[in-house]
XYZ file of C-alpha atoms in Angstrom:
605
model
C 192.820 -90.179 24.505
C 189.746 -92.380 22.768
C 192.070 -95.305 22.758
C 193.091 -95.604 26.573
C 190.923 -99.002 26.621
C 193.336 -100.705 25.304
C 195.655 -100.319 28.680
C 194.533 -102.821 31.117
C 196.671 -101.618 34.213
C 196.334 -98.919 36.020
C 199.503 -97.633 35.570
C 199.972 -97.795 31.880
C 196.449 -95.797 31.421
C 198.209 -92.989 33.359
C 201.423 -93.136 31.667
C 199.001 -92.953 28.710
C 197.784 -89.618 29.923
C 200.480 -88.201 31.275
C 202.677 -88.389 27.316
C 199.136 -87.912 25.349
C 200.135 -83.876 24.856
C 202.948 -83.927 22.566
C 203.146 -80.038 23.205
C 202.954 -80.524 27.069
C 204.451 -84.106 28.004
C 203.853 -84.069 31.585
C 205.666 -87.780 32.237
C 208.597 -86.336 30.799
C 208.271 -83.346 32.641
C 207.757 -84.746 36.228
C 210.987 -87.253 35.168
C 213.041 -84.152 34.679
C 212.090 -82.728 37.851
C 212.558 -86.035 39.976
C 215.873 -86.300 38.068
C 217.342 -82.504 39.191
C 220.810 -82.736 41.051
C 219.342 -79.922 43.563
C 217.881 -79.159 46.951
C 213.959 -80.545 47.958
C 213.665 -77.116 48.226
C 214.313 -76.238 44.736
C 212.640 -79.560 43.606
C 208.934 -78.512 45.894
C 209.710 -75.142 44.000
C 209.254 -76.509 40.985
C 206.209 -78.623 41.314
C 204.465 -75.828 42.783
C 205.240 -74.347 39.133
C 204.021 -76.908 37.704
C 200.676 -77.620 39.663
C 200.127 -73.983 38.910
C 200.305 -74.270 35.183
C 198.342 -77.799 35.647
C 195.848 -75.743 37.574
C 195.058 -73.321 34.523
C 194.654 -76.024 32.120
C 191.813 -78.114 33.522
C 189.916 -79.135 31.139
C 185.887 -78.831 30.979
C 183.437 -79.791 28.126
C 181.968 -76.223 28.397
C 185.768 -74.487 28.530
C 185.798 -72.428 25.376
C 189.501 -72.369 24.991
C 190.680 -75.656 25.112
C 188.918 -76.663 21.700
C 190.861 -75.808 18.830
C 189.897 -71.897 17.603
C 190.328 -70.380 14.383
C 188.867 -69.190 11.032
C 189.773 -68.111 7.893
C 186.360 -65.583 7.464
C 187.670 -62.023 8.529
C 188.723 -58.930 6.689
C 190.112 -55.941 8.505
C 190.762 -52.456 7.942
C 193.846 -50.932 9.066
C 193.743 -47.118 9.206
C 196.759 -44.773 9.892
C 196.298 -41.556 10.330
C 193.220 -41.438 8.648
C 194.484 -43.539 5.736
C 192.849 -47.372 5.489
C 194.381 -50.130 4.592
C 191.829 -52.937 3.654
C 192.772 -56.681 3.969
C 189.987 -58.459 3.017
C 191.377 -62.043 3.875
C 192.086 -62.210 7.353
C 192.869 -65.720 9.461
C 192.140 -65.433 13.584
C 192.914 -68.239 15.645
C 193.682 -68.748 19.326
C 196.844 -68.917 20.267
C 199.937 -69.899 22.815
C 201.097 -73.506 23.964
C 199.461 -73.925 27.415
C 198.214 -70.287 27.860
C 195.517 -70.976 25.668
C 193.955 -72.278 28.700
C 194.075 -69.596 30.519
C 191.038 -67.026 31.442
C 192.514 -65.055 28.716
C 194.048 -66.625 26.035
C 195.700 -64.727 23.191
C 195.399 -64.768 19.108
C 197.394 -64.791 16.404
C 196.546 -62.799 12.985
C 197.551 -63.442 9.853
C 197.265 -61.086 6.709
C 196.622 -63.221 3.388
C 195.612 -62.393 -0.125
C 199.107 -61.248 -0.427
C 199.061 -58.002 1.416
C 200.972 -57.322 4.462
C 200.840 -54.763 6.922
C 204.121 -52.635 6.839
C 205.902 -55.798 5.511
C 204.330 -58.188 8.243
C 201.746 -60.788 7.384
C 201.441 -62.832 10.801
C 201.087 -61.188 14.289
C 200.392 -62.449 17.606
C 198.399 -60.784 20.330
C 199.312 -62.021 23.764
C 197.685 -60.872 27.569
C 200.916 -62.681 28.919
C 198.714 -63.844 31.973
C 201.705 -65.330 33.917
C 203.263 -61.770 33.970
C 201.876 -59.342 36.666
C 203.176 -56.460 34.841
C 202.901 -56.795 31.168
C 206.556 -55.685 30.675
C 208.439 -58.428 30.655
C 207.818 -59.302 26.604
C 208.277 -55.916 25.996
C 211.281 -55.191 28.085
C 213.136 -58.025 26.286
C 212.070 -57.489 22.897
C 213.715 -53.296 23.691
C 216.957 -54.781 25.038
C 217.221 -56.950 21.645
C 216.754 -53.892 19.961
C 218.980 -51.588 22.005
C 221.901 -54.141 21.146
C 221.145 -54.122 16.976
C 220.275 -58.000 17.383
C 217.336 -59.336 15.025
C 214.542 -60.421 17.130
C 210.840 -59.965 16.974
C 209.470 -56.573 18.218
C 206.808 -56.044 20.374
C 204.340 -53.142 21.489
C 200.987 -53.417 23.336
C 197.409 -53.196 22.100
C 193.977 -53.112 23.253
C 191.420 -55.564 21.611
C 187.743 -55.571 20.605
C 185.811 -58.679 18.935
C 182.233 -57.631 17.763
C 182.018 -54.544 20.163
C 183.418 -56.518 23.522
C 186.648 -55.105 24.744
C 188.754 -58.145 25.433
C 191.071 -55.857 27.215
C 195.119 -55.318 26.719
C 197.693 -57.383 24.700
C 201.251 -57.373 23.960
C 201.474 -57.339 19.979
C 204.690 -58.897 18.748
C 205.420 -59.782 15.023
C 206.421 -63.541 14.797
C 209.508 -65.798 12.802
C 207.540 -66.821 9.952
C 208.709 -66.760 6.416
C 206.955 -63.432 6.051
C 209.248 -62.129 8.735
C 212.197 -63.550 7.368
C 211.933 -62.465 3.943
C 210.858 -58.527 5.557
C 214.384 -58.897 7.703
C 216.436 -60.647 5.020
C 214.879 -60.315 1.944
C 214.783 -63.959 1.346
C 211.192 -65.143 0.506
C 210.070 -68.768 1.181
C 213.211 -69.668 3.105
C 214.174 -72.778 2.680
C 215.423 -73.395 6.507
C 213.632 -71.968 9.170
C 213.298 -74.423 11.992
C 211.024 -74.098 15.110
C 212.599 -75.791 17.801
C 210.345 -76.639 20.539
C 210.814 -80.214 21.630
C 214.556 -80.805 20.983
C 216.515 -82.588 23.367
C 219.828 -81.225 22.341
C 221.545 -79.511 18.930
C 222.584 -82.939 17.400
C 221.764 -85.145 14.553
C 219.782 -87.576 16.409
C 217.312 -84.959 17.855
C 216.630 -83.732 14.282
C 213.024 -84.171 14.402
C 212.723 -81.802 17.215
C 212.911 -78.880 15.277
C 210.222 -78.143 12.604
C 211.205 -76.648 9.129
C 208.320 -73.430 8.444
C 208.318 -74.129 4.806
C 206.025 -76.724 4.101
C 207.188 -77.218 1.086
C 210.743 -77.933 2.136
C 209.542 -80.834 5.339
C 210.875 -82.989 3.558
C 214.548 -82.162 2.739
C 216.761 -81.665 5.965
C 219.657 -82.171 5.080
C 220.621 -78.855 5.573
C 219.940 -79.393 8.914
C 221.453 -82.224 9.327
C 224.830 -81.704 8.329
C 224.504 -78.363 10.601
C 224.184 -80.737 13.646
C 226.576 -83.122 12.401
C 228.903 -80.186 12.919
C 228.009 -79.081 15.911
C 228.198 -82.353 17.605
C 231.903 -83.203 15.868
C 233.029 -79.380 16.766
C 235.676 -79.017 19.227
C 236.007 -75.305 19.776
C 233.876 -72.358 18.643
C 236.368 -72.265 15.525
C 235.089 -75.116 13.871
C 231.662 -73.702 13.821
C 232.843 -70.099 12.916
C 232.024 -69.701 9.650
C 228.337 -71.925 9.729
C 226.806 -70.034 12.837
C 226.813 -66.824 14.509
C 228.724 -67.426 17.197
C 228.651 -63.679 18.602
C 224.764 -63.279 18.166
C 224.443 -66.855 19.650
C 226.506 -65.409 23.006
C 224.596 -61.705 23.437
C 221.266 -64.117 23.717
C 222.860 -65.972 26.027
C 223.667 -63.379 28.462
C 220.433 -61.365 28.249
C 219.174 -65.325 29.399
C 221.299 -65.404 31.905
C 220.949 -61.843 33.231
C 217.131 -61.932 33.237
C 217.042 -65.541 34.761
C 215.382 -66.850 31.695
C 215.135 -70.683 31.674
C 212.125 -71.184 28.481
C 214.325 -71.168 25.858
C 217.104 -73.558 24.466
C 218.100 -74.414 28.161
C 214.323 -75.986 28.135
C 214.893 -77.182 24.566
C 212.022 -75.381 22.824
C 210.970 -71.407 22.304
C 213.724 -70.778 19.869
C 214.005 -70.944 15.583
C 217.334 -71.281 13.854
C 217.518 -70.373 10.118
C 220.039 -70.406 7.718
C 220.574 -67.165 6.241
C 221.710 -65.766 2.622
C 225.307 -65.733 3.829
C 225.324 -69.423 4.510
C 225.403 -69.063 8.750
C 222.697 -70.263 10.901
C 221.433 -68.068 13.213
C 219.710 -68.176 16.772
C 216.687 -66.305 16.955
C 214.534 -66.583 20.685
C 210.574 -65.894 21.380
C 208.548 -65.747 24.258
C 209.558 -63.530 27.151
C 206.965 -63.623 29.981
C 208.584 -66.269 32.542
C 212.422 -63.688 32.475
C 212.830 -61.083 35.102
C 212.556 -63.992 37.612
C 209.155 -64.820 36.845
C 208.587 -68.386 38.609
C 212.417 -69.180 39.653
C 214.444 -67.864 42.133
C 217.625 -69.797 41.678
C 218.785 -67.663 38.676
C 219.303 -64.702 40.275
C 222.314 -65.259 42.148
C 224.460 -68.023 39.816
C 226.995 -67.743 37.475
C 226.668 -68.499 33.851
C 227.887 -72.234 34.156
C 224.932 -73.082 36.207
C 222.846 -73.193 32.462
C 225.584 -74.784 30.459
C 224.899 -78.456 31.665
C 223.678 -80.805 29.223
C 223.863 -78.568 26.191
C 226.325 -79.152 24.109
C 226.319 -76.000 22.113
C 226.196 -73.841 25.583
C 229.322 -76.278 26.753
C 231.189 -75.690 23.277
C 230.802 -71.829 23.601
C 230.863 -70.531 26.987
C 232.333 -73.522 29.072
C 235.040 -73.735 26.506
C 235.639 -70.548 26.012
C 234.407 -68.499 28.300
C 236.835 -65.221 28.278
C 234.626 -64.584 24.541
C 231.408 -65.303 26.439
C 232.164 -62.766 29.661
C 233.658 -60.069 27.220
C 230.152 -60.015 25.603
C 228.341 -60.297 29.110
C 230.222 -57.110 29.882
C 229.088 -55.374 26.962
C 225.094 -55.766 27.631
C 225.471 -54.851 31.034
C 227.241 -51.611 30.305
C 224.910 -50.785 27.383
C 221.608 -52.044 28.288
C 221.256 -54.346 31.615
C 221.733 -51.843 34.355
C 219.946 -49.967 36.733
C 220.245 -46.385 35.002
C 219.343 -47.540 31.895
C 216.205 -49.795 32.224
C 214.513 -48.385 35.568
C 213.853 -45.057 33.480
C 212.296 -47.220 30.552
C 210.349 -49.012 32.961
C 208.753 -45.525 34.462
C 208.274 -44.587 30.608
C 206.151 -47.657 30.082
C 204.347 -47.873 33.318
C 203.352 -44.302 32.656
C 202.141 -44.795 29.187
C 200.217 -48.283 29.578
C 198.786 -47.536 33.082
C 195.334 -46.218 31.936
C 194.988 -49.236 29.746
C 196.106 -51.514 32.174
C 193.124 -49.905 34.665
C 190.972 -50.732 31.726
C 191.814 -53.891 31.471
C 191.487 -54.956 35.324
C 188.256 -53.088 35.698
C 185.254 -55.948 35.773
C 181.982 -55.170 33.538
C 178.774 -55.149 35.662
C 178.041 -58.932 35.893
C 181.975 -58.787 37.633
C 183.155 -60.468 34.262
C 186.996 -59.440 33.000
C 187.754 -57.995 29.564
C 189.071 -60.959 27.230
C 188.357 -63.584 30.657
C 185.891 -65.910 28.184
C 187.829 -69.451 29.432
C 186.423 -68.760 32.649
C 186.923 -72.541 33.804
C 190.579 -72.292 33.346
C 192.705 -70.810 36.541
C 192.523 -67.538 37.180
C 196.049 -65.400 36.548
C 194.208 -62.096 36.842
C 196.820 -59.747 39.034
C 195.535 -57.011 40.513
C 196.302 -53.122 39.707
C 198.548 -52.698 42.945
C 200.142 -56.172 41.805
C 201.141 -54.590 38.887
C 202.142 -51.361 39.940
C 204.425 -52.865 42.900
C 205.798 -55.833 41.488
C 207.177 -53.467 38.570
C 208.861 -52.184 41.011
C 210.961 -53.581 44.373
C 208.335 -55.261 45.608
C 208.750 -59.191 45.547
C 205.545 -61.288 46.395
C 203.338 -64.733 45.144
C 200.008 -65.391 43.626
C 200.282 -68.607 41.930
C 204.106 -68.680 41.603
C 207.227 -66.350 42.403
C 207.087 -62.868 41.257
C 210.119 -60.617 41.730
C 209.722 -57.254 41.381
C 211.401 -55.843 38.057
C 213.664 -53.634 39.382
C 214.521 -55.539 42.110
C 215.679 -58.201 39.980
C 217.376 -55.994 37.798
C 219.423 -54.529 41.316
C 220.039 -57.642 42.741
C 221.417 -59.483 39.456
C 223.581 -56.194 38.558
C 225.425 -56.547 41.639
C 225.884 -60.327 41.642
C 227.049 -59.808 37.902
C 229.339 -57.135 38.675
C 230.891 -58.691 41.161
C 231.082 -61.968 40.503
C 232.675 -61.075 36.632
C 234.514 -58.085 38.127
C 232.716 -55.668 35.821
C 233.676 -51.548 36.250
C 229.675 -50.710 37.360
C 228.070 -47.673 38.998
C 228.513 -47.030 42.203
C 225.422 -45.553 42.703
C 223.757 -49.204 42.759
C 226.444 -51.145 44.584
C 226.295 -48.783 47.419
C 224.605 -50.336 50.746
C 222.626 -47.068 51.513
C 220.895 -47.605 48.973
C 217.294 -47.214 49.159
C 213.810 -48.681 47.363
C 210.507 -48.537 48.899
C 208.469 -52.134 48.875
C 204.678 -52.227 48.740
C 203.944 -53.755 52.599
C 200.831 -55.597 52.066
C 202.383 -57.652 48.699
C 205.905 -57.837 49.613
C 207.542 -61.433 50.427
C 210.474 -60.987 52.186
C 212.137 -64.404 51.626
C 212.572 -63.381 48.259
C 215.174 -60.753 49.423
C 217.508 -63.026 51.825
C 218.918 -65.298 49.436
C 222.330 -66.214 49.272
C 223.790 -62.631 47.365
C 225.724 -61.687 50.579
C 227.156 -64.817 50.787
C 229.204 -64.322 48.346
C 230.134 -60.824 48.581
C 230.594 -58.718 51.312
C 228.204 -56.102 50.955
C 225.476 -55.397 52.846
C 221.940 -54.804 51.666
C 220.086 -51.988 50.710
C 217.995 -50.311 52.716
C 213.905 -50.912 52.008
C 211.354 -49.253 52.671
C 207.834 -50.365 53.517
C 205.032 -48.647 51.851
C 200.928 -49.159 51.956
C 199.137 -49.597 49.006
C 198.034 -46.185 47.473
C 196.913 -46.772 43.831
C 194.488 -44.756 42.277
C 191.978 -46.102 39.580
C 191.393 -42.440 37.244
C 189.804 -42.500 33.981
C 192.513 -43.160 31.596
C 192.710 -40.585 28.827
C 193.935 -41.256 25.290
C 196.792 -39.242 23.948
C 198.059 -38.709 20.489
C 201.666 -37.069 20.148
C 202.053 -35.938 16.791
C 205.916 -34.994 15.350
C 207.071 -35.086 12.088
C 209.962 -38.089 12.123
C 213.058 -38.396 9.260
C 215.203 -41.445 9.166
C 217.804 -41.784 6.930
C 219.321 -45.225 7.588
C 219.706 -48.674 6.462
C 217.276 -49.971 9.355
C 213.867 -51.197 8.997
C 212.622 -49.554 11.918
C 209.101 -49.786 13.332
C 208.494 -46.267 14.782
C 204.833 -45.518 15.643
C 202.801 -43.590 18.212
C 199.971 -44.723 20.868
C 197.742 -46.229 18.231
C 194.202 -48.639 19.098
C 193.381 -51.291 16.863
C 189.702 -52.816 16.426
C 188.731 -56.206 15.242
C 185.039 -56.528 14.522
C 184.266 -60.506 14.683
C 180.608 -62.485 14.600
C 181.169 -65.560 16.235
C 179.569 -68.782 15.603
C 181.262 -71.415 17.834
C 181.177 -71.894 21.530
C 181.655 -67.990 21.914
C 177.923 -67.062 21.605
C 177.638 -62.843 21.539
C 179.275 -61.234 18.816
C 182.382 -59.403 19.800
C 184.046 -56.436 18.013
C 187.867 -56.113 18.744
C 189.702 -53.132 19.434
C 193.331 -52.991 19.675
C 195.319 -50.586 21.215
C 198.853 -51.195 20.593
C 201.820 -48.788 21.974
C 205.516 -48.912 21.484
C 207.314 -47.083 24.874
C 210.703 -47.340 23.796
C 212.736 -44.164 25.038
C 216.102 -45.043 27.018
C 217.500 -42.254 28.939
C 221.700 -42.654 28.773
C 223.174 -41.263 32.827
C 225.758 -39.512 30.753
C 223.753 -37.932 28.023
C 220.822 -35.099 27.525
C 219.191 -36.786 25.346
C 216.739 -39.453 25.831
C 218.333 -43.063 24.369
C 215.822 -45.684 23.206
C 214.939 -48.710 22.985
C 214.336 -49.143 18.537
C 211.999 -51.216 17.125
C 213.557 -52.445 14.534
C 215.394 -55.090 12.054
C 218.037 -54.970 10.189
C 217.930 -55.465 6.650
C 221.068 -56.928 5.938
C 223.131 -60.203 5.729
C 225.159 -58.542 8.422
C 224.325 -59.732 11.965
C 227.191 -58.195 13.868
C 225.530 -57.281 17.149
C 226.177 -53.524 17.586
C 223.867 -50.866 18.281
C 222.347 -49.227 15.738
C 223.864 -46.156 14.722
C 220.422 -43.555 14.152
C 220.125 -39.730 14.949
C 217.666 -39.127 18.219
C 214.129 -38.761 16.953
C 211.030 -38.945 18.212
C 207.850 -39.923 16.844
C 204.474 -40.662 17.237
C 201.543 -42.158 15.061
C 198.572 -43.350 14.788
C 196.967 -46.746 12.791
C 193.547 -48.125 12.638
C 192.052 -51.271 11.294
C 188.723 -52.604 10.588
C 187.915 -55.697 9.834
C 184.002 -56.323 7.845
C 183.061 -59.928 6.872
C 184.375 -60.991 3.612
C 182.109 -62.166 0.950
C 183.996 -65.420 0.447
C 186.808 -67.563 2.335
C 190.280 -68.607 -0.128
C 191.593 -71.907 1.045
C 194.262 -71.391 -1.624
C 197.002 -69.780 1.068
C 198.613 -72.415 2.987
C 198.671 -72.026 6.944
C 202.063 -72.728 8.201
C 200.301 -72.354 12.021
C 199.706 -74.835 14.908
C 196.595 -75.884 16.656
C 194.652 -75.820 13.160
C 191.136 -76.724 13.249
C 188.358 -75.336 11.495
C 185.470 -77.752 11.744
C 184.620 -77.177 14.827
C 184.533 -74.099 15.636
C 184.148 -71.648 12.901
C 184.382 -67.895 13.275
C 183.027 -65.227 10.886
C 184.950 -62.383 11.717
C 184.785 -58.377 11.316
C 187.833 -56.893 12.653
C 188.390 -53.278 13.407
C 192.094 -52.012 14.842
C 193.625 -48.822 15.746
C 196.493 -48.836 17.044
C 198.608 -46.051 19.108
C 202.721 -46.152 18.989
C 204.852 -43.914 20.387
C 208.406 -44.454 20.196
C 211.700 -42.404 20.419
C 214.714 -43.403 18.678
C 218.411 -44.760 20.173
C 221.634 -42.736 18.958
């Protein structure tokens, strides 16, 4: 931006400003919205969403999240059931793209020094400020696990930085070379591409994806060969030997059912990895906009609506719809149905509620945990919104927010009828009742066009008043013994707490301690079984990626971890940092991190 004065005309200056941020190209976004073949109302909806994003990224000299923030100067002690794991080389940095400008940004953690935490070396803490329920990321991760798909895992964490309580976060692993090594056993993988700005999977756009292996960044030959094969393919058969097509179709079915628009459909938030078996696989991430968060039109639309303009989608779905629809039916039957998801949502809510209460309780000065980026837009949903929007209440804060259960119910009905699937008549019944919170409910989102498609009367909803009690949370450790015999690498832990202590010598002036309490809730009850069917925190370690449910005996497990991080005596700069947004000069942080983690989960049969 320092070169803006070379432009003499105002419109040229404006063009430069709108195009200056490669991670958030406003000019391209605005052009895309204006070029859409849709109604004025829909364009206004997109514009409002864009406006809410921009309002959250207001720059200010005192805005501490607008500056790149990273330190290598941290150590960590991780404790599990009294047993400690020590890490003397930790990198802590701000994480996320535009979400880093929110009042409560996220963080990335990297374990260096050739150590790992249960096979993982890079982890993400995200506040998921766009999601009033703080459950979308967890639910999508669990859906992947339920279907046996390779994906990142997600749980919850409470975080302290140098004695300052930072609140509740989702705690996730990340698609990095260490993830590939853990899941596939391939060290220093040569072909793991992060796709964040690729217009289409075609060879002319190859540089829209970046190889995570810095040593291989100058050799894109295998990547270009794959894109060329995609371009020349006339049917799925042409790519069967080099691409995990069924896995991709499962991913597209999940995206369609959850209303996701923020992955390959929008040309970012996914990775492409060439597995040891020679086949490329599509890996998606970032799910906080799913289940109708921000957009409405994906609720009552056929899948064809999302394939236009994307060669891979047109090839696999438009050309061979029968294969996709078969997989779509399996996803609906196995996981995307009210019988399965409602009980899982209830279990997650019950478990995280005490920590949500703490997260939404201001201190004596009126400040909320982790909200140090005070000059950005406020995305702090109330406890009442958290409770209501995870059920059937549809509302609005700075964007449309569909109730989780409402979205699931209505999408389930639409898909069952449109694709003629065998579905549970209980949830198709016009007399099915559900409750909404009158003070928060926006009925405009109830009357879309679903009943223009099918002759089914709307379900009855009952308006209730907001009545949310705030109780003092208690910590629960459930101790059980677990024995697993399986080829699946499974993360099964109990409610967990994590503490990270850090002395900060940047614009974050006061020393803070980070306490992360993470919790994995993975239980899902099968309506036809007496035991609890649960989502698995698992990653398969073989190269076979057939997306079928993992056969594991039902087990419940509860364990506890603890992590402490203390100031190291020296900083090792020899390890390469394969992360984005790296700046060490202006924002050097001396970090002491202590983490206690509680995770509770059960295993799916």
